[in-house]
Coordinates of C-alpha atoms in Angstrom, one line a residue:
Chain A
X300 CA -257.9 68.6 -32.7
X301 CA -258.3 65.3 -35.0
X302 CA -261.3 63.1 -34.2
X303 CA -261.5 59.6 -35.3
X304 CA -264.9 58.4 -36.7
X305 CA -264.2 55.1 -34.5
X306 CA -264.4 57.2 -31.4
X307 CA -267.8 58.2 -31.5
X308 CA -269.4 55.9 -33.9
X309 CA -270.2 52.1 -32.5
X310 CA -271.5 50.6 -35.6
X311 CA -269.4 51.4 -39.0
X312 CA -270.4 48.7 -41.7
X313 CA -270.8 47.8 -45.2
X314 CA -273.3 45.7 -47.1
X315 CA -274.9 45.2 -50.5
X316 CA -278.0 47.1 -51.1
X317 CA -279.1 44.9 -53.9
X318 CA -276.6 43.4 -56.3
X319 CA -275.8 46.5 -57.9
X320 CA -274.9 49.5 -55.3
X321 CA -273.1 49.2 -51.9
X322 CA -274.3 50.9 -48.8
X323 CA -272.3 52.0 -45.5
X324 CA -273.7 52.3 -42.2
X325 CA -272.2 54.7 -39.6
X326 CA -274.0 54.1 -35.9
X327 CA -273.0 57.0 -33.3
X328 CA -272.8 56.3 -29.6
X329 CA -275.3 58.4 -28.8
X330 CA -277.7 61.4 -30.3
X331 CA -275.0 64.0 -28.9
X332 CA -272.4 62.4 -31.3
X333 CA -274.6 62.1 -34.1
X334 CA -275.6 65.5 -33.4
X335 CA -272.3 67.0 -33.4
X336 CA -271.1 64.8 -36.3
X337 CA -274.0 66.0 -38.4
X338 CA -273.6 69.5 -37.4
X339 CA -269.8 69.6 -38.5
X340 CA -271.1 69.0 -42.2
X341 CA -268.0 66.9 -43.0
X342 CA -269.1 64.1 -44.8
X343 CA -269.5 65.0 -48.1
X344 CA -270.1 63.1 -51.6
X345 CA -266.4 64.8 -52.0
X346 CA -264.9 63.3 -49.2
X347 CA -266.3 59.5 -49.2
X348 CA -265.1 59.6 -53.0
X349 CA -261.8 60.4 -51.8
X350 CA -261.7 57.6 -49.2
X351 CA -262.6 54.9 -51.3
X352 CA -260.9 56.5 -54.5
X353 CA -263.8 56.5 -56.8
X354 CA -265.2 59.5 -58.6
X355 CA -267.8 61.4 -57.0
X356 CA -270.6 60.5 -59.5
X357 CA -270.3 56.8 -57.6
X358 CA -271.8 58.2 -54.6
X359 CA -275.4 58.0 -54.9
X360 CA -276.7 59.0 -51.8
X361 CA -275.8 60.4 -48.3
X362 CA -278.5 60.3 -45.9
X363 CA -278.8 61.2 -41.6
X364 CA -281.4 58.6 -39.9
X365 CA -282.3 59.9 -36.7
X366 CA -284.2 57.2 -35.3
X367 CA -280.8 54.8 -35.5
X368 CA -278.8 58.0 -34.7
X369 CA -277.2 56.9 -38.2
X370 CA -275.5 58.0 -41.2
X371 CA -275.9 55.9 -44.7
X372 CA -274.1 56.7 -47.7
X373 CA -274.7 54.5 -50.8
X374 CA -272.2 54.1 -53.5
X375 CA -272.0 52.5 -56.9
X376 CA -270.4 49.0 -57.1
X377 CA -267.2 49.0 -59.0
X378 CA -268.8 45.9 -60.2
X379 CA -271.8 44.2 -59.9
X380 CA -272.1 41.4 -57.2
X381 CA -270.8 38.3 -58.4
X382 CA -269.5 39.5 -61.6
X383 CA -266.0 38.2 -62.9
X384 CA -263.4 40.2 -60.5
X385 CA -265.4 40.9 -57.7
X386 CA -264.2 40.3 -54.6
X387 CA -267.2 40.9 -52.2
X388 CA -270.4 39.2 -52.9
X389 CA -272.1 40.6 -50.1
X390 CA -270.4 43.5 -49.7
X391 CA -269.7 43.0 -46.1
X392 CA -266.1 44.0 -45.8
X393 CA -265.9 47.4 -47.7
X394 CA -265.9 49.5 -44.3
X395 CA -262.5 49.6 -43.2
X396 CA -261.7 53.3 -45.1
X397 CA -264.5 54.5 -42.4
X398 CA -262.4 53.4 -39.5
X399 CA -259.7 55.2 -40.5
X400 CA -261.3 58.5 -40.9
X401 CA -260.5 61.3 -39.1
X402 CA -261.8 64.9 -38.8
X403 CA -261.3 68.2 -37.1
X404 CA -263.7 68.4 -34.6
Chain B
X2 CA -312.4 47.2 -38.5
X3 CA -313.3 44.0 -37.6
X4 CA -309.6 42.6 -36.9
X5 CA -308.9 40.8 -33.6
X6 CA -307.4 43.1 -31.2
X7 CA -303.9 42.0 -31.8
X8 CA -302.2 39.6 -34.4
X9 CA -299.2 37.9 -33.2
X10 CA -296.1 36.6 -35.6
X11 CA -293.7 34.1 -34.9
X12 CA -290.5 34.5 -37.3
X13 CA -288.3 31.7 -36.6
X14 CA -285.1 32.1 -38.5
X15 CA -283.3 35.1 -40.7
X16 CA -283.1 32.5 -43.4
X17 CA -285.2 29.1 -43.2
X18 CA -282.0 26.6 -42.9
X19 CA -279.9 29.2 -41.0
X20 CA -281.5 27.1 -37.7
X21 CA -283.1 28.5 -34.3
X22 CA -283.2 27.2 -30.7
X23 CA -286.2 24.7 -30.0
X24 CA -286.6 26.6 -26.5
X25 CA -287.2 29.7 -28.5
X26 CA -289.6 28.3 -31.1
X27 CA -291.4 27.0 -28.3
X28 CA -291.4 30.4 -26.0
X29 CA -293.1 32.0 -29.5
X30 CA -295.5 28.8 -29.4
X31 CA -296.7 29.3 -26.0
X32 CA -297.8 32.8 -26.8
X33 CA -300.4 31.4 -29.1
X34 CA -299.6 33.1 -32.6
X35 CA -301.8 34.1 -35.4
X36 CA -299.2 33.1 -37.8
X37 CA -295.8 31.3 -38.4
X38 CA -293.6 32.6 -40.9
X39 CA -290.2 32.7 -42.5
X40 CA -288.0 34.0 -45.3
X41 CA -286.3 31.7 -47.3
X42 CA -284.2 33.8 -49.5
X43 CA -282.1 36.6 -50.6
X44 CA -279.8 37.6 -53.5
X45 CA -277.2 38.2 -51.1
X46 CA -275.2 34.9 -52.2
X47 CA -275.0 36.1 -55.7
X48 CA -276.4 35.4 -58.9
X49 CA -275.3 31.8 -59.4
X50 CA -277.9 30.1 -57.2
X51 CA -281.0 31.9 -59.3
X52 CA -278.9 31.1 -62.6
X53 CA -278.2 27.5 -61.5
X54 CA -281.5 26.2 -60.0
X55 CA -279.7 25.4 -56.9
X56 CA -280.2 26.4 -53.3
X57 CA -277.8 28.3 -51.0
X58 CA -279.0 26.3 -47.8
X59 CA -278.2 23.0 -46.8
X60 CA -281.2 20.3 -47.4
X61 CA -281.0 18.8 -44.0
X62 CA -281.0 22.3 -42.4
X63 CA -284.0 23.3 -44.3
X64 CA -285.8 20.0 -43.5
X65 CA -285.1 20.4 -39.5
X66 CA -285.9 24.0 -39.7
X67 CA -289.6 23.3 -41.3
X68 CA -290.4 20.0 -39.5
X69 CA -291.2 21.9 -36.3
X70 CA -292.7 24.6 -38.0
X71 CA -295.2 22.6 -40.0
X72 CA -295.7 19.9 -36.8
X73 CA -296.3 23.0 -34.7
X74 CA -298.3 24.8 -37.1
X75 CA -300.7 21.9 -38.5
X76 CA -301.6 20.7 -35.0
X77 CA -302.3 23.9 -33.4
X78 CA -304.1 25.3 -36.6
X79 CA -301.5 27.9 -37.5
X80 CA -300.9 29.1 -41.0
X81 CA -297.4 28.4 -41.8
X82 CA -296.0 30.7 -44.6
X83 CA -292.7 30.6 -46.4
X84 CA -291.4 32.8 -48.9
X85 CA -288.7 32.9 -51.3
X86 CA -288.5 28.7 -51.3
X87 CA -285.3 27.5 -51.9
X88 CA -283.3 30.7 -51.7
X89 CA -283.9 32.5 -55.0
X90 CA -287.3 30.9 -55.4
X91 CA -287.5 29.9 -59.1
X92 CA -289.6 26.8 -59.9
X93 CA -286.6 24.4 -59.3
X94 CA -285.8 26.2 -55.7
X95 CA -289.8 26.0 -55.3
X96 CA -289.9 22.2 -56.2
X97 CA -286.7 21.7 -54.0
X98 CA -288.5 22.9 -50.9
X99 CA -292.2 21.6 -51.8
X100 CA -290.3 17.7 -51.8
X101 CA -289.0 18.6 -48.4
X102 CA -292.4 19.6 -47.3
X103 CA -294.3 16.6 -48.6
X104 CA -291.6 14.3 -46.7
X105 CA -292.4 16.0 -43.8
X106 CA -296.0 15.6 -44.1
X107 CA -295.6 11.6 -44.7
X108 CA -293.0 11.3 -42.2
X109 CA -294.9 13.2 -39.4
X110 CA -298.3 11.7 -40.8
X111 CA -299.6 15.1 -41.0
X112 CA -302.7 16.3 -43.0
X113 CA -302.9 19.7 -44.5
X114 CA -303.8 21.9 -47.4
X115 CA -300.8 23.0 -49.1
X116 CA -300.7 26.3 -51.0
X117 CA -298.0 26.6 -53.9
X118 CA -297.1 29.8 -55.6
X119 CA -294.5 30.2 -58.6
X120 CA -293.1 33.2 -58.9
X121 CA -291.5 32.6 -62.4
X122 CA -292.0 35.3 -65.0
X123 CA -292.0 33.9 -68.8
X124 CA -289.6 35.0 -71.2
X125 CA -292.2 36.1 -73.4
X126 CA -294.3 38.1 -70.8
X127 CA -290.9 39.7 -69.8
X128 CA -290.3 40.3 -73.5
X129 CA -294.0 41.9 -73.8
X130 CA -293.6 44.0 -71.3
X131 CA -290.0 45.3 -72.3
X132 CA -291.7 46.0 -75.8
X133 CA -294.5 48.0 -74.5
X134 CA -292.3 50.4 -72.4
X135 CA -293.4 48.5 -68.7
X136 CA -290.2 47.9 -67.7
X137 CA -287.1 50.0 -66.3
X138 CA -284.2 49.2 -64.8
X139 CA -283.5 49.7 -61.1
X140 CA -280.6 52.4 -59.8
X141 CA -277.3 51.6 -61.7
X142 CA -278.7 48.7 -63.7
X143 CA -278.5 49.0 -67.2
X144 CA -281.5 49.1 -69.5
X145 CA -282.9 45.7 -70.2
X146 CA -282.4 44.1 -73.5
X147 CA -284.2 41.2 -75.4
X148 CA -280.3 39.3 -75.7
X149 CA -280.1 39.3 -71.9
X150 CA -283.6 38.4 -71.5
X151 CA -283.2 35.4 -74.1
X152 CA -280.0 34.6 -71.8
X153 CA -281.6 34.4 -68.6
X154 CA -281.8 30.5 -67.0
X155 CA -284.3 31.5 -64.3
X156 CA -286.3 34.5 -64.2
X157 CA -288.4 35.7 -61.1
X158 CA -290.8 38.1 -59.7
X159 CA -291.2 39.3 -56.3
X160 CA -294.6 39.0 -55.5
X161 CA -296.0 41.3 -52.9
X162 CA -298.8 39.9 -50.4
X163 CA -301.5 39.3 -52.9
X164 CA -300.9 36.1 -54.1
X165 CA -300.1 35.0 -50.6
X166 CA -303.5 36.3 -49.5
X167 CA -305.2 34.6 -52.1
X168 CA -303.9 31.2 -50.7
X169 CA -304.5 32.2 -47.4
X170 CA -308.0 32.6 -48.2
X171 CA -308.6 29.4 -50.0
X172 CA -307.5 28.1 -46.5
X173 CA -304.1 26.6 -47.0
X174 CA -302.3 25.6 -43.9
X175 CA -299.2 25.9 -45.4
X176 CA -298.2 28.2 -47.7
X177 CA -294.7 27.9 -49.8
X178 CA -294.2 30.6 -52.2
X179 CA -291.4 31.3 -54.7
X180 CA -289.6 34.5 -54.8
X181 CA -291.2 37.0 -52.4
X182 CA -290.9 40.6 -51.2
X183 CA -289.6 39.7 -48.0
X184 CA -292.3 41.1 -46.2
X185 CA -294.9 39.9 -47.8
X186 CA -295.0 36.6 -46.1
X187 CA -295.2 38.3 -42.6
X188 CA -298.0 41.0 -43.7
X189 CA -300.5 38.7 -45.9
X190 CA -302.5 37.2 -42.7
X191 CA -302.8 40.6 -41.1
X192 CA -304.0 42.3 -44.2
X193 CA -306.7 40.1 -44.4
X194 CA -307.5 40.3 -40.8
X195 CA -307.7 44.2 -41.5
X196 CA -304.6 45.6 -40.4
X197 CA -303.1 48.6 -41.6
X198 CA -300.6 48.0 -44.8
X199 CA -298.0 50.4 -43.4
X200 CA -297.5 48.8 -39.9
X201 CA -297.6 45.3 -41.4
X202 CA -295.4 45.9 -44.0
X203 CA -292.9 47.4 -41.8
X204 CA -293.1 44.5 -39.1
X205 CA -292.6 42.0 -42.1
X206 CA -289.4 43.9 -43.0
X207 CA -287.8 43.8 -39.7
X208 CA -289.0 40.2 -38.9
X209 CA -287.7 38.8 -42.0
X210 CA -284.1 38.8 -40.5
X211 CA -285.7 37.5 -37.4
X212 CA -283.1 38.0 -34.5
X213 CA -280.8 40.0 -36.7
X214 CA -282.7 43.2 -35.6
X215 CA -282.2 42.1 -31.6
X216 CA -279.1 42.6 -29.9
X217 CA -277.0 40.9 -29.5
X218 CA -278.0 39.8 -32.9
X219 CA -278.4 36.6 -34.3
X220 CA -279.2 35.1 -37.7
X221 CA -280.4 31.7 -36.1
X222 CA -282.9 32.6 -33.1
X223 CA -287.0 33.4 -33.4
X224 CA -288.4 36.9 -32.6
X225 CA -292.2 38.0 -32.6
X226 CA -294.0 40.9 -33.7
X227 CA -297.2 41.9 -32.1
X228 CA -299.4 43.8 -34.7
X229 CA -302.1 46.1 -33.3
X230 CA -304.2 48.7 -34.9
X231 CA -301.9 51.8 -34.6
X232 CA -298.5 50.0 -33.6
X233 CA -296.4 46.9 -33.6
X234 CA -294.2 45.3 -31.0
X235 CA -291.2 43.5 -31.2
X236 CA -289.8 40.9 -28.6
X237 CA -286.9 38.6 -28.4
X238 CA -287.7 35.0 -27.8
X239 CA -284.4 34.3 -26.0
X240 CA -283.6 35.6 -22.4
X241 CA -280.1 36.8 -24.0
X242 CA -281.5 39.0 -26.2
X243 CA -283.8 42.0 -26.3
X244 CA -285.2 44.8 -29.1
X245 CA -284.0 48.4 -28.3
X246 CA -284.9 51.4 -30.4
X247 CA -281.0 51.6 -31.7
X248 CA -281.2 47.7 -32.9
X249 CA -284.9 48.0 -34.5
X250 CA -284.3 51.2 -35.8
X251 CA -280.9 50.1 -37.0
X252 CA -282.4 47.2 -38.7
X253 CA -284.3 49.7 -41.0
X254 CA -280.9 50.6 -42.7
X255 CA -279.8 47.3 -43.1
X256 CA -279.6 46.4 -46.9
X257 CA -281.2 49.4 -47.9
X258 CA -280.3 52.7 -49.8
X259 CA -282.6 55.0 -48.2
X260 CA -284.5 54.1 -44.7
X261 CA -287.0 57.0 -45.0
X262 CA -288.2 55.5 -48.1
X263 CA -288.5 51.7 -48.4
X264 CA -289.9 50.7 -52.0
X265 CA -291.9 47.6 -52.4
X266 CA -294.7 45.8 -54.8
X267 CA -297.3 48.7 -55.3
X268 CA -295.9 51.0 -53.2
X269 CA -293.6 52.1 -50.6
X270 CA -293.1 52.2 -46.6
X271 CA -292.9 55.8 -45.9
X272 CA -291.0 56.2 -42.2
X273 CA -291.0 60.0 -42.0
X274 CA -293.3 59.9 -39.2
X275 CA -292.2 56.8 -37.8
X276 CA -291.3 56.3 -33.8
X277 CA -289.8 54.0 -32.1
X278 CA -290.1 53.6 -28.2
X279 CA -288.8 51.1 -25.5
X280 CA -290.9 49.2 -23.7
X281 CA -290.4 47.1 -20.1
X282 CA -289.2 43.5 -21.1
X283 CA -286.5 44.3 -23.6
X284 CA -289.4 44.9 -26.4
X285 CA -289.9 47.9 -29.0
X286 CA -293.2 49.7 -30.0
X287 CA -292.9 51.0 -33.4
X288 CA -295.7 53.4 -34.9
X289 CA -296.3 55.8 -37.7
X290 CA -295.2 53.8 -40.5
X291 CA -297.2 54.6 -43.6
X292 CA -297.6 52.6 -46.7
X293 CA -297.8 55.1 -50.1
X294 CA -298.9 53.1 -53.2
X295 CA -297.4 53.9 -56.5
X296 CA -299.5 55.2 -59.4
X297 CA -299.3 51.9 -61.0
X298 CA -298.3 48.6 -59.6
X299 CA -294.7 47.5 -59.9
X300 CA -292.7 44.2 -59.6
X301 CA -289.0 43.8 -59.1
X302 CA -288.0 41.1 -61.8
X303 CA -284.5 39.2 -60.8
X304 CA -283.1 37.2 -63.5
X305 CA -279.6 35.6 -64.0
X306 CA -277.6 34.4 -66.8
X307 CA -274.7 32.0 -67.7
X308 CA -272.0 34.4 -69.3
X309 CA -269.1 31.9 -69.0
X310 CA -267.3 29.3 -67.0
X311 CA -265.0 29.9 -64.2
X312 CA -261.7 27.9 -62.7
X313 CA -259.9 29.4 -60.0
X314 CA -256.6 28.2 -57.9
X315 CA -255.4 29.4 -54.4
X316 CA -252.0 30.0 -53.8
X317 CA -249.6 32.2 -51.5
X318 CA -246.2 33.9 -51.5
X319 CA -243.8 34.0 -48.5
X320 CA -240.9 35.3 -50.6
X321 CA -240.0 39.2 -49.6
X322 CA -238.6 39.9 -52.9
X323 CA -241.4 38.5 -54.7
X324 CA -244.0 40.3 -52.4
X325 CA -241.9 43.9 -53.0
X326 CA -243.3 43.4 -56.4
X327 CA -246.2 41.9 -56.7
X328 CA -248.2 44.5 -58.9
X329 CA -245.3 44.3 -61.7
X330 CA -244.9 40.6 -61.6
X331 CA -248.7 40.0 -62.1
X332 CA -248.9 42.5 -65.1
X333 CA -245.6 40.9 -66.4
X334 CA -247.2 37.2 -66.3
X335 CA -250.4 38.5 -67.4
X336 CA -248.8 39.6 -70.5
X337 CA -246.7 36.6 -71.4
X338 CA -250.3 34.5 -71.0
X339 CA -252.2 36.8 -73.0
X340 CA -249.5 36.1 -75.9
X341 CA -249.9 32.3 -75.1
X342 CA -254.0 32.8 -75.6
X343 CA -254.0 34.8 -78.8
X344 CA -251.5 32.3 -80.5
X345 CA -253.4 29.3 -79.2
X346 CA -256.8 31.0 -79.8
X347 CA -258.1 30.6 -76.2
X348 CA -260.5 33.2 -75.2
X349 CA -260.9 34.3 -71.5
X350 CA -259.7 36.9 -68.7
X351 CA -257.5 36.4 -65.7
X352 CA -258.6 38.3 -62.3
X353 CA -255.5 37.7 -59.5
X354 CA -257.1 38.5 -56.0
X355 CA -254.6 39.3 -54.2
X356 CA -255.3 38.8 -50.4
X357 CA -252.5 40.9 -48.0
X358 CA -252.5 43.8 -50.8
X359 CA -256.2 44.5 -52.4
X360 CA -258.0 41.3 -52.3
X361 CA -261.0 42.2 -50.2
X362 CA -261.7 45.5 -51.7
X363 CA -259.8 45.6 -55.0
X364 CA -260.6 48.9 -57.0
X365 CA -261.9 50.4 -53.8
X366 CA -258.7 49.8 -51.5
X367 CA -257.3 53.0 -50.4
X368 CA -254.0 51.7 -49.2
X369 CA -251.6 51.0 -52.4
X370 CA -249.0 49.4 -50.8
X371 CA -248.6 46.3 -48.3
X372 CA -246.9 45.6 -45.3
X373 CA -247.9 41.7 -45.3
X374 CA -245.1 39.2 -44.6
X375 CA -247.2 36.7 -47.1
X376 CA -250.0 36.9 -49.7
X377 CA -252.6 34.9 -50.9
X378 CA -253.2 34.7 -54.7
X379 CA -256.5 33.7 -55.8
X380 CA -256.2 33.3 -59.6
X381 CA -259.8 33.7 -61.4
X382 CA -260.0 32.4 -64.9
X383 CA -262.9 32.8 -66.8
X384 CA -263.6 32.0 -70.6
X385 CA -266.2 31.0 -73.0
X386 CA -266.0 26.8 -72.2
X387 CA -264.7 25.1 -69.1
X388 CA -261.9 23.8 -70.9
X389 CA -260.7 26.9 -71.9
X390 CA -261.1 28.5 -68.2
X391 CA -259.2 25.5 -67.1
X392 CA -256.4 26.3 -69.4
X393 CA -256.1 29.7 -68.9
X394 CA -256.0 29.1 -64.8
X395 CA -253.6 26.5 -65.6
X396 CA -251.3 28.6 -67.9
X397 CA -251.5 31.5 -65.5
X398 CA -250.4 29.3 -62.4
X399 CA -247.6 27.5 -63.9
X400 CA -246.3 31.0 -65.6
X401 CA -246.5 32.4 -62.5
X402 CA -245.0 29.5 -60.7
X403 CA -241.7 29.9 -62.5
X404 CA -241.6 33.3 -63.5
X405 CA -238.0 34.6 -63.2
X406 CA -238.6 38.2 -61.8
X407 CA -235.8 40.6 -61.3
X408 CA -233.9 40.0 -58.2
X409 CA -235.0 36.5 -57.8
X410 CA -233.5 34.5 -54.8
X411 CA -235.8 31.7 -54.8
X412 CA -235.4 30.1 -57.8
X413 CA -237.4 26.6 -57.4
X414 CA -240.8 27.9 -57.4
X415 CA -242.6 31.3 -56.4
X416 CA -245.7 29.6 -54.9
X417 CA -247.0 27.6 -52.4
X418 CA -250.3 25.7 -52.9
X419 CA -252.3 24.2 -50.5
X420 CA -254.1 21.8 -52.7
X421 CA -253.3 19.3 -54.7
X422 CA -255.4 19.3 -57.4
X423 CA -254.3 23.0 -57.0
X424 CA -256.9 24.1 -59.9
X425 CA -260.6 24.4 -59.0
X426 CA -263.2 24.1 -61.7
X427 CA -266.1 26.3 -60.6
X428 CA -268.3 25.2 -63.4
X429 CA -270.9 27.8 -64.9
X430 CA -270.4 31.3 -64.1
X431 CA -273.5 33.3 -63.7
X432 CA -274.4 37.4 -63.4
X433 CA -277.0 39.1 -62.6
X434 CA -278.9 40.3 -66.2
X435 CA -282.1 41.4 -64.8
X436 CA -283.1 43.2 -61.8
X437 CA -285.8 45.6 -63.4
X438 CA -289.0 46.9 -62.3
X439 CA -292.0 45.8 -64.3
X440 CA -295.5 47.0 -64.4
X441 CA -297.7 44.2 -63.7
X442 CA -300.8 43.2 -62.1
X443 CA -300.2 41.9 -58.3
X444 CA -301.7 38.4 -58.7
X445 CA -301.8 37.5 -62.4
X446 CA -298.1 36.2 -62.4
X447 CA -298.7 34.2 -59.3
X448 CA -301.0 31.2 -59.6
X449 CA -302.0 29.8 -56.5
X450 CA -302.5 25.9 -56.9
X451 CA -304.0 23.7 -53.9
X452 CA -302.7 20.6 -52.6
X453 CA -304.2 18.2 -49.9
X454 CA -301.6 16.2 -48.2
X455 CA -302.1 13.2 -46.0

């Protein structure tokens, strides 16, 4: 059965980590959901690259952080913050593909 | 350790000028803090502010926030420390903030010792370090070149706690510093008092955003941190908020690429053995954070350079035929405009931000088609001069306005403009040119000067 990430997460957000990187945080509703999701192992660089339509080399880090029941993904920004053509100076509105993400649980 | 049993820090707001309720501030003051501190800056608003020397915060809001802090701090003999003055923390930003501080001192008839610490780094210093192999790029940043250094209007280094400690040891009651590593203003006095660096800096890391790390979060409210020998405790100063393990731990993720290892001047915070525990009264206690020095002391440099001029135009369309082929229409118009530019020898480039399609995410947008019944098109024209950017924007706008695309039914004009004038010259375009680490002394670049006010 398909589960949506929004069913088990209470926060899904994006933000700059400096002007050259974008970082995505997913905080799960509880430790149980965090543990279950982590155990599935679905969140791979390949998957995140697919969600955002970028080469896998853009996915710099995927790290689980137990104290916040969270997983963090850091991507290379397609353009540095404020460069000509950039569309999100703070990087705060790049989270939506994760909200649409579904997986087999 | 000769330190007091506990050290209380009042953080007033997430960024100086974002405001805070006076009631929260007074609750904080009633707790008799040992330090009042605030972070005034960020690179978040983009390269323009560092490059242009302007503040991204409003002058009257900054003055309001500072007035209560300085008045209460000086009257109660509690040091007040402000970091990354003026937002980007270069000399013009620092001077802008200092002028406000001096005005407050005059208006409130306050006498105090003011410590001033600029964070500017000269091009000569950066070039010498570059030639000496003492500069390396942050992740995803191109290696630094001498040409980029020469182009930067302002270069700053994020100071660690050390220069602030110097100013505080000189007896300064108010310290206003240029660009700082955000936690430094909160940690400096605690480090003088002998508290562990890992805990003091980690506490600063959370307090720099004040009540953002509480729940419900707010960028415009105070927070209090209490440091002891082996832990720190976070607490909100507004009854509508509290700290929870989740809110405090979540903040450790915020704007960082690796929550376990948080690098800063001279070393990194290591959170591998860090624990977060909820205490009664909406408080959270944090233990176990360690500060691990790096073999050489590295400072983060930030520099912005002008790479052209920008003009923008906002327009909308409500035409279903046009919306259905917006991609090809913009490409064709771009082609026509490129030919005109070539003939007229005008330089520059157009970026069309199409809201309703992919205006927010650009290349990262996974949805390739739009179901919107209207679109907003923001035309961004970038060129070597303002006159060329204006021309480029104007040509693109008028060409798009009257372009006879295939199947067109509405022939009077393709765009709805909300404003006259439709085109907005935005002035200089700045980009981050320097975002690099430089090996340096913790204090040599940050001379402390002391000024007696009143």
